[in-house]
């Protein structure tokens, strides 16, 4: 994996500048066009009839009353559709023997989670469709449901009885077999006799993306082309899914993602609802719309996380790590989603994080349950891995008896060692963990807060102070295609861009990256404005429409800038390459004497020159072009990186914990991220702040909970606790800069950094406050009740003798045992 070849520098008046987002004027004044705002003549509305049971056999459906309801056009069950309905695809079978049950958009004879669609009502208004949906009578024969991961792995109750097991796939990475390191079992065995072994079990609770705009889809089948508007992150992938599963040629399908109100991975999906709208519109020959309610969104839009992590870390007595073994059970829910099986596999490359492990093994068992299917949620596999290793490093520091920052510095990759190939086989191209940590410590007032902590402990203050640390890195900029192919991922990771010059000298930028709140139109305008030397205001960015941007791989995994931005740079450079001989001809100079700076072509050593806009007008007229040169400056480029992208940072959190009530309160939060060169600091700050709140929310508030029957009991914002601005504090953020070598701009991804880093920082702070009370873990979210239980049942974190097996008790939120007989923590 090599570095990107350096390119000539152009003017840089825009890159690095705080620019207010171009998009915001229409977004915040209500002049935007959300999918649900789209109304077409003769349009019908759909309502979904959903199963109230997590697992049941469908024994009968009576639609007669609904069909007679006013305004109803038709009511359809699975038997009323043919193969043109299509199926929901899994794009990432992680092993050749992965068990992947068919996922029909409408359940046929059995439902496998509460919220699965069993029938659809089409009516002349949304209200009429919803009213009629209540009249559909469905007879169910309820079947035993398996809800929890702990029960699912036992295979006693099966989510899909026809599969004979709940286990979908077992994916393993072993450094000894891969040739990247030593044998982890030998490292652990050696440490048991002369070192430290730490065993822990952590729970990643289930989360709901909870995007601002619920999912919505409109399909117009009239005319020569079927047009679909969808609140989606993946218009290009969705077009492929329609074509691949229904037989309609891609040329006959146009997918438009208009302004999309957030996604966080939750709209990285080919949904049953999209397939149903597409099929019914074609069937009836009329435009059709479906917009989910918030309750439906929480119930049936895919969820995230939901893992049990069993970890074993070995180290020398002075805290030098020697091995890491991960045994991961990942809950897929009822189906293998579009990339659901692969999400935990992404974590395989990140459990080793910034540390130099000599031996490593990762074992991931994906499992079915009768719950809503899981897939990518902001960070997708990397937050889960970062949480585990950063919690473990705190545990190691406690066992050795040193400051948690000291144990990290002892084991991390030093800045002079980059590029560095990790035990997991990835090559980190650049970084400086020392610099980011030093700046974060200074911003935080680390030594002063540690002194205050010691004073509170000495005084037996009922409100204790905890300091949490998270030193993270992540793999993002999802690509490269060859690496994805080696992991059996069903798609590539390249991105495509076009740059067009209009006759009036304006610039049109067309990108396959599809925005849903990130600020693409602003940042991409800044990049192209600098590259071509045109005013920022003269650049228009077009995206999210497969008719305009015919090629693309869309937006997820913090890839838009580092992959899509590089494609833009290359397309802009091609414009200049085309322009150079034309400018030389018009200025009656040799090509070798042409210079381009500040948006002007000039003849070296003279004041002769012309702007890129003047050149564009001349090319449009085509009155005086060199022989054999076409009248066209428009250019396009496809960029497929040779490596992932590795931002990093140090996050520090101070939490006050009331030991009498379990109440936690954030005192201070500081982060220093290294995201390479920054295009727009204002956008970066927004991304970091938003990511921090989502990661902190996992640590303290959010939890998708099912009862034993498989009913989602946190199915509204009354029960699923999202934070507001009043629940958080002001964050102190800053950055260091280690430019990426994998793209011309030297940029790194930032969209997921805050979410990845903040969760362990907060939980480490809570546990740090309680460690003198014998507590070494509180299961997320760290609610007052769980914290209070942990304090009052501190024996779960206290000392024992013998090598008792680790355990996990959701009722107390505690896991693991401690064995100090030989200086080991287990």
mmCIF file of N, CA and C in Angstrom, residues 738-819:
data_model
loop_
_atom_site.group_PDB
_atom_site.id
_atom_site.type_symbol
_atom_site.label_atom_id
_atom_site.label_comp_id
_atom_site.label_asym_id
_atom_site.label_seq_id
_atom_site.Cartn_x
_atom_site.Cartn_y
_atom_site.Cartn_z
ATOM 1 N N UNK A 738 -1.082 15.272 11.351
ATOM 2 C CA UNK A 738 -0.164 14.361 10.669
ATOM 3 C C UNK A 738 -0.809 14.059 9.323
ATOM 4 N N UNK A 739 -0.428 14.742 8.273
ATOM 5 C CA UNK A 739 -1.119 14.568 6.996
ATOM 6 C C UNK A 739 -1.134 13.112 6.533
ATOM 7 N N UNK A 740 -2.273 12.696 6.009
ATOM 8 C CA UNK A 740 -2.362 11.365 5.415
ATOM 9 C C UNK A 740 -1.501 11.312 4.167
ATOM 10 N N UNK A 741 -0.921 10.160 3.918
ATOM 11 C CA UNK A 741 -0.111 9.981 2.707
ATOM 12 C C UNK A 741 -0.888 9.235 1.632
ATOM 13 N N UNK A 742 -2.154 8.950 1.893
ATOM 14 C CA UNK A 742 -2.939 8.123 0.983
ATOM 15 C C UNK A 742 -3.850 8.941 0.080
ATOM 16 N N UNK A 743 -3.829 10.266 0.217
ATOM 17 C CA UNK A 743 -4.568 11.122 -0.705
ATOM 18 C C UNK A 743 -3.840 12.446 -0.840
ATOM 19 N N UNK A 744 -4.038 13.097 -1.967
ATOM 20 C CA UNK A 744 -3.320 14.322 -2.287
ATOM 21 C C UNK A 744 -3.539 15.420 -1.262
ATOM 22 N N UNK A 745 -4.756 15.510 -0.737
ATOM 23 C CA UNK A 745 -5.097 16.580 0.190
ATOM 24 C C UNK A 745 -4.504 16.366 1.580
ATOM 25 N N UNK A 746 -4.042 15.153 1.873
ATOM 26 C CA UNK A 746 -3.511 14.853 3.204
ATOM 27 C C UNK A 746 -4.577 14.793 4.271
ATOM 28 N N UNK A 747 -5.817 14.516 3.888
ATOM 29 C CA UNK A 747 -6.943 14.527 4.815
ATOM 30 C C UNK A 747 -7.218 13.145 5.388
ATOM 31 N N UNK A 748 -7.881 13.141 6.550
ATOM 32 C CA UNK A 748 -8.345 11.915 7.181
ATOM 33 C C UNK A 748 -9.813 12.093 7.553
ATOM 34 N N UNK A 749 -10.519 10.990 7.725
ATOM 35 C CA UNK A 749 -11.940 11.052 8.047
ATOM 36 C C UNK A 749 -12.188 11.582 9.446
ATOM 37 N N UNK A 750 -13.351 12.245 9.611
ATOM 38 C CA UNK A 750 -13.682 12.799 10.922
ATOM 39 C C UNK A 750 -15.111 12.471 11.343
ATOM 40 N N UNK A 751 -15.924 11.969 10.428
ATOM 41 C CA UNK A 751 -17.346 11.808 10.719
ATOM 42 C C UNK A 751 -17.672 10.875 11.860
ATOM 43 N N UNK A 752 -16.815 9.901 12.119
ATOM 44 C CA UNK A 752 -17.105 8.906 13.152
ATOM 45 C C UNK A 752 -16.180 8.992 14.363
ATOM 46 N N UNK A 753 -15.176 9.862 14.292
ATOM 47 C CA UNK A 753 -14.146 9.891 15.323
ATOM 48 C C UNK A 753 -14.713 10.131 16.716
ATOM 49 N N UNK A 754 -15.584 11.127 16.854
ATOM 50 C CA UNK A 754 -16.128 11.454 18.170
ATOM 51 C C UNK A 754 -16.907 10.317 18.780
ATOM 52 N N UNK A 755 -17.683 9.626 17.948
ATOM 53 C CA UNK A 755 -18.477 8.504 18.438
ATOM 54 C C UNK A 755 -17.592 7.348 18.876
ATOM 55 N N UNK A 756 -16.538 7.093 18.119
ATOM 56 C CA UNK A 756 -15.652 5.975 18.424
ATOM 57 C C UNK A 756 -14.906 6.205 19.736
ATOM 58 N N UNK A 757 -14.424 7.414 19.930
ATOM 59 C CA UNK A 757 -13.528 7.671 21.061
ATOM 60 C C UNK A 757 -14.237 7.965 22.368
ATOM 61 N N UNK A 758 -15.415 8.577 22.304
ATOM 62 C CA UNK A 758 -16.007 9.137 23.524
ATOM 63 C C UNK A 758 -16.585 8.098 24.468
ATOM 64 N N UNK A 759 -17.141 7.026 23.951
ATOM 65 C CA UNK A 759 -17.804 6.046 24.822
ATOM 66 C C UNK A 759 -16.860 5.471 25.867
ATOM 67 N N UNK A 760 -15.687 4.936 25.475
ATOM 68 C CA UNK A 760 -14.788 4.417 26.527
ATOM 69 C C UNK A 760 -14.237 5.497 27.433
ATOM 70 N N UNK A 761 -14.066 6.717 26.927
ATOM 71 C CA UNK A 761 -13.568 7.784 27.788
ATOM 72 C C UNK A 761 -14.525 8.035 28.940
ATOM 73 N N UNK A 762 -15.829 8.045 28.648
ATOM 74 C CA UNK A 762 -16.837 8.301 29.682
ATOM 75 C C UNK A 762 -16.920 7.136 30.665
ATOM 76 N N UNK A 763 -16.999 5.914 30.151
ATOM 77 C CA UNK A 763 -17.117 4.765 31.049
ATOM 78 C C UNK A 763 -15.848 4.583 31.865
ATOM 79 N N UNK A 764 -14.696 4.802 31.253
ATOM 80 C CA UNK A 764 -13.454 4.731 32.020
ATOM 81 C C UNK A 764 -13.454 5.745 33.162
ATOM 82 N N UNK A 765 -14.034 6.912 32.933
ATOM 83 C CA UNK A 765 -14.100 7.925 33.983
ATOM 84 C C UNK A 765 -15.008 7.485 35.119
ATOM 85 N N UNK A 766 -16.161 6.907 34.782
ATOM 86 C CA UNK A 766 -17.090 6.430 35.816
ATOM 87 C C UNK A 766 -16.432 5.335 36.649
ATOM 88 N N UNK A 767 -15.800 4.382 35.966
ATOM 89 C CA UNK A 767 -15.155 3.280 36.681
ATOM 90 C C UNK A 767 -13.966 3.784 37.492
ATOM 91 N N UNK A 768 -13.235 4.724 36.947
ATOM 92 C CA UNK A 768 -12.090 5.279 37.666
ATOM 93 C C UNK A 768 -12.518 5.922 38.991
ATOM 94 N N UNK A 769 -13.667 6.561 38.990
ATOM 95 C CA UNK A 769 -14.171 7.166 40.220
ATOM 96 C C UNK A 769 -14.504 6.111 41.267
ATOM 97 N N UNK A 770 -14.932 4.930 40.803
ATOM 98 C CA UNK A 770 -15.423 3.899 41.716
ATOM 99 C C UNK A 770 -14.405 2.805 42.012
ATOM 100 N N UNK A 771 -13.261 2.847 41.366
ATOM 101 C CA UNK A 771 -12.299 1.744 41.528
ATOM 102 C C UNK A 771 -11.884 1.520 42.982
ATOM 103 N N UNK A 772 -11.701 2.558 43.796
ATOM 104 C CA UNK A 772 -11.345 2.303 45.201
ATOM 105 C C UNK A 772 -12.437 1.561 45.973
ATOM 106 N N UNK A 773 -13.661 1.541 45.418
ATOM 107 C CA UNK A 773 -14.768 0.829 46.064
ATOM 108 C C UNK A 773 -14.883 -0.611 45.576
ATOM 109 N N UNK A 774 -13.911 -1.074 44.786
ATOM 110 C CA UNK A 774 -13.923 -2.459 44.313
ATOM 111 C C UNK A 774 -14.696 -2.659 43.034
ATOM 112 N N UNK A 775 -14.997 -1.602 42.322
ATOM 113 C CA UNK A 775 -15.763 -1.702 41.072
ATOM 114 C C UNK A 775 -14.803 -1.580 39.895
ATOM 115 N N UNK A 776 -14.879 -2.524 38.971
ATOM 116 C CA UNK A 776 -14.051 -2.405 37.776
ATOM 117 C C UNK A 776 -14.867 -2.395 36.489
ATOM 118 N N UNK A 777 -16.193 -2.400 36.593
ATOM 119 C CA UNK A 777 -17.007 -2.269 35.377
ATOM 120 C C UNK A 777 -18.425 -1.884 35.750
ATOM 121 N N UNK A 778 -19.031 -1.107 34.902
ATOM 122 C CA UNK A 778 -20.457 -0.828 34.939
ATOM 123 C C UNK A 778 -20.943 -0.995 33.506
ATOM 124 N N UNK A 779 -21.924 -1.852 33.300
ATOM 125 C CA UNK A 779 -22.414 -2.096 31.954
ATOM 126 C C UNK A 779 -23.186 -0.892 31.441
ATOM 127 N N UNK A 780 -22.939 -0.544 30.202
ATOM 128 C CA UNK A 780 -23.620 0.601 29.591
ATOM 129 C C UNK A 780 -25.109 0.318 29.374
ATOM 130 N N UNK A 781 -25.920 1.380 29.432
ATOM 131 C CA UNK A 781 -25.582 2.742 29.819
ATOM 132 C C UNK A 781 -25.421 2.856 31.334
ATOM 133 N N UNK A 782 -24.541 3.752 31.738
ATOM 134 C CA UNK A 782 -24.230 3.911 33.166
ATOM 135 C C UNK A 782 -25.310 4.754 33.842
ATOM 136 N N UNK A 783 -26.474 4.168 33.995
ATOM 137 C CA UNK A 783 -27.585 4.851 34.638
ATOM 138 C C UNK A 783 -27.332 4.932 36.143
ATOM 139 N N UNK A 784 -27.997 5.859 36.837
ATOM 140 C CA UNK A 784 -27.813 5.921 38.292
ATOM 141 C C UNK A 784 -28.078 4.599 38.990
ATOM 142 N N UNK A 785 -29.103 3.858 38.530
ATOM 143 C CA UNK A 785 -29.396 2.573 39.171
ATOM 144 C C UNK A 785 -28.248 1.586 38.990
ATOM 145 N N UNK A 786 -27.708 1.503 37.780
ATOM 146 C CA UNK A 786 -26.612 0.563 37.541
ATOM 147 C C UNK A 786 -25.358 0.961 38.311
ATOM 148 N N UNK A 787 -25.097 2.252 38.359
ATOM 149 C CA UNK A 787 -23.932 2.711 39.110
ATOM 150 C C UNK A 787 -24.122 2.426 40.600
ATOM 151 N N UNK A 788 -25.309 2.698 41.098
ATOM 152 C CA UNK A 788 -25.605 2.436 42.517
ATOM 153 C C UNK A 788 -25.469 0.950 42.839
ATOM 154 N N UNK A 789 -25.973 0.095 41.956
ATOM 155 C CA UNK A 789 -25.844 -1.354 42.163
ATOM 156 C C UNK A 789 -24.380 -1.776 42.148
ATOM 157 N N UNK A 790 -23.630 -1.208 41.219
ATOM 158 C CA UNK A 790 -22.212 -1.558 41.144
ATOM 159 C C UNK A 790 -21.493 -1.195 42.435
ATOM 160 N N UNK A 791 -21.827 -0.032 42.983
ATOM 161 C CA UNK A 791 -21.207 0.403 44.235
ATOM 162 C C UNK A 791 -21.576 -0.538 45.373
ATOM 163 N N UNK A 792 -22.850 -0.894 45.461
ATOM 164 C CA UNK A 792 -23.333 -1.699 46.575
ATOM 165 C C UNK A 792 -23.101 -3.185 46.391
ATOM 166 N N UNK A 793 -22.691 -3.587 45.201
ATOM 167 C CA UNK A 793 -22.338 -4.975 44.956
ATOM 168 C C UNK A 793 -20.895 -5.025 44.466
ATOM 169 N N UNK A 794 -20.070 -4.224 45.090
ATOM 170 C CA UNK A 794 -18.685 -4.060 44.671
ATOM 171 C C UNK A 794 -17.878 -5.330 44.704
ATOM 172 N N UNK A 795 -18.420 -6.381 45.305
ATOM 173 C CA UNK A 795 -17.687 -7.642 45.329
ATOM 174 C C UNK A 795 -17.455 -8.171 43.933
ATOM 175 N N UNK A 796 -18.346 -7.768 42.983
ATOM 176 C CA UNK A 796 -18.149 -8.211 41.603
ATOM 177 C C UNK A 796 -16.893 -7.613 41.012
ATOM 178 N N UNK A 797 -16.455 -6.522 41.611
ATOM 179 C CA UNK A 797 -15.213 -5.925 41.146
ATOM 180 C C UNK A 797 -14.117 -6.054 42.178
ATOM 181 N N UNK A 798 -14.357 -6.800 43.237
ATOM 182 C CA UNK A 798 -13.377 -6.913 44.309
ATOM 183 C C UNK A 798 -12.471 -8.104 44.126
ATOM 184 N N UNK A 799 -11.717 -8.429 45.163
ATOM 185 C CA UNK A 799 -10.728 -9.488 45.063
ATOM 186 C C UNK A 799 -11.332 -10.835 45.416
ATOM 187 N N UNK A 800 -10.936 -11.846 44.663
ATOM 188 C CA UNK A 800 -11.306 -13.226 44.962
ATOM 189 C C UNK A 800 -10.048 -14.063 44.838
ATOM 190 N N UNK A 801 -10.151 -15.307 45.192
ATOM 191 C CA UNK A 801 -9.024 -16.222 44.991
ATOM 192 C C UNK A 801 -9.445 -17.287 44.011
ATOM 193 N N UNK A 802 -8.464 -17.905 43.402
ATOM 194 C CA UNK A 802 -8.778 -18.920 42.415
ATOM 195 C C UNK A 802 -9.038 -18.300 41.064
ATOM 196 N N UNK A 803 -9.177 -19.155 40.066
ATOM 197 C CA UNK A 803 -9.358 -18.698 38.682
ATOM 198 C C UNK A 803 -10.785 -18.926 38.247
ATOM 199 N N UNK A 804 -11.728 -18.278 38.907
ATOM 200 C CA UNK A 804 -13.140 -18.431 38.540
ATOM 201 C C UNK A 804 -13.372 -17.921 37.135
ATOM 202 N N UNK A 805 -14.298 -18.572 36.433
ATOM 203 C CA UNK A 805 -14.603 -18.172 35.063
ATOM 204 C C UNK A 805 -15.283 -16.813 35.055
ATOM 205 N N UNK A 806 -15.000 -15.990 34.046
ATOM 206 C CA UNK A 806 -15.676 -14.699 33.968
ATOM 207 C C UNK A 806 -17.170 -14.901 33.736
ATOM 208 N N UNK A 807 -17.946 -13.957 34.197
ATOM 209 C CA UNK A 807 -19.385 -14.058 34.031
ATOM 210 C C UNK A 807 -19.956 -12.706 33.667
ATOM 211 N N UNK A 808 -21.181 -12.713 33.210
ATOM 212 C CA UNK A 808 -21.861 -11.471 32.879
ATOM 213 C C UNK A 808 -23.263 -11.513 33.465
ATOM 214 N N UNK A 809 -23.605 -10.496 34.247
ATOM 215 C CA UNK A 809 -24.915 -10.436 34.893
ATOM 216 C C UNK A 809 -25.580 -9.122 34.516
ATOM 217 N N UNK A 810 -26.517 -9.146 33.535
ATOM 218 C CA UNK A 810 -27.128 -7.901 33.085
ATOM 219 C C UNK A 810 -27.891 -7.177 34.186
ATOM 220 N N UNK A 811 -28.390 -7.896 35.161
ATOM 221 C CA UNK A 811 -29.189 -7.252 36.199
ATOM 222 C C UNK A 811 -28.353 -6.337 37.081
ATOM 223 N N UNK A 812 -27.078 -6.697 37.245
ATOM 224 C CA UNK A 812 -26.213 -5.848 38.064
ATOM 225 C C UNK A 812 -25.296 -4.982 37.220
ATOM 226 N N UNK A 813 -25.174 -5.343 35.933
ATOM 227 C CA UNK A 813 -24.262 -4.588 35.092
ATOM 228 C C UNK A 813 -22.806 -4.862 35.389
ATOM 229 N N UNK A 814 -22.494 -6.034 35.955
ATOM 230 C CA UNK A 814 -21.109 -6.340 36.322
ATOM 231 C C UNK A 814 -20.612 -7.541 35.526
ATOM 232 N N UNK A 815 -19.297 -7.587 35.322
ATOM 233 C CA UNK A 815 -18.716 -8.736 34.635
ATOM 234 C C UNK A 815 -17.303 -8.969 35.123
ATOM 235 N N UNK A 816 -16.863 -10.221 35.025
ATOM 236 C CA UNK A 816 -15.483 -10.555 35.329
ATOM 237 C C UNK A 816 -15.211 -10.846 36.798
ATOM 238 N N UNK A 817 -14.079 -11.451 37.051
ATOM 239 C CA UNK A 817 -13.588 -11.718 38.394
ATOM 240 C C UNK A 817 -12.132 -11.301 38.473
ATOM 241 N N UNK A 818 -11.623 -11.155 39.672
ATOM 242 C CA UNK A 818 -10.226 -10.754 39.869
ATOM 243 C C UNK A 818 -9.490 -11.843 40.613
ATOM 244 N N UNK A 819 -8.353 -12.240 40.076
ATOM 245 C CA UNK A 819 -7.508 -13.227 40.754
ATOM 246 C C UNK A 819 -6.113 -12.633 40.880
#
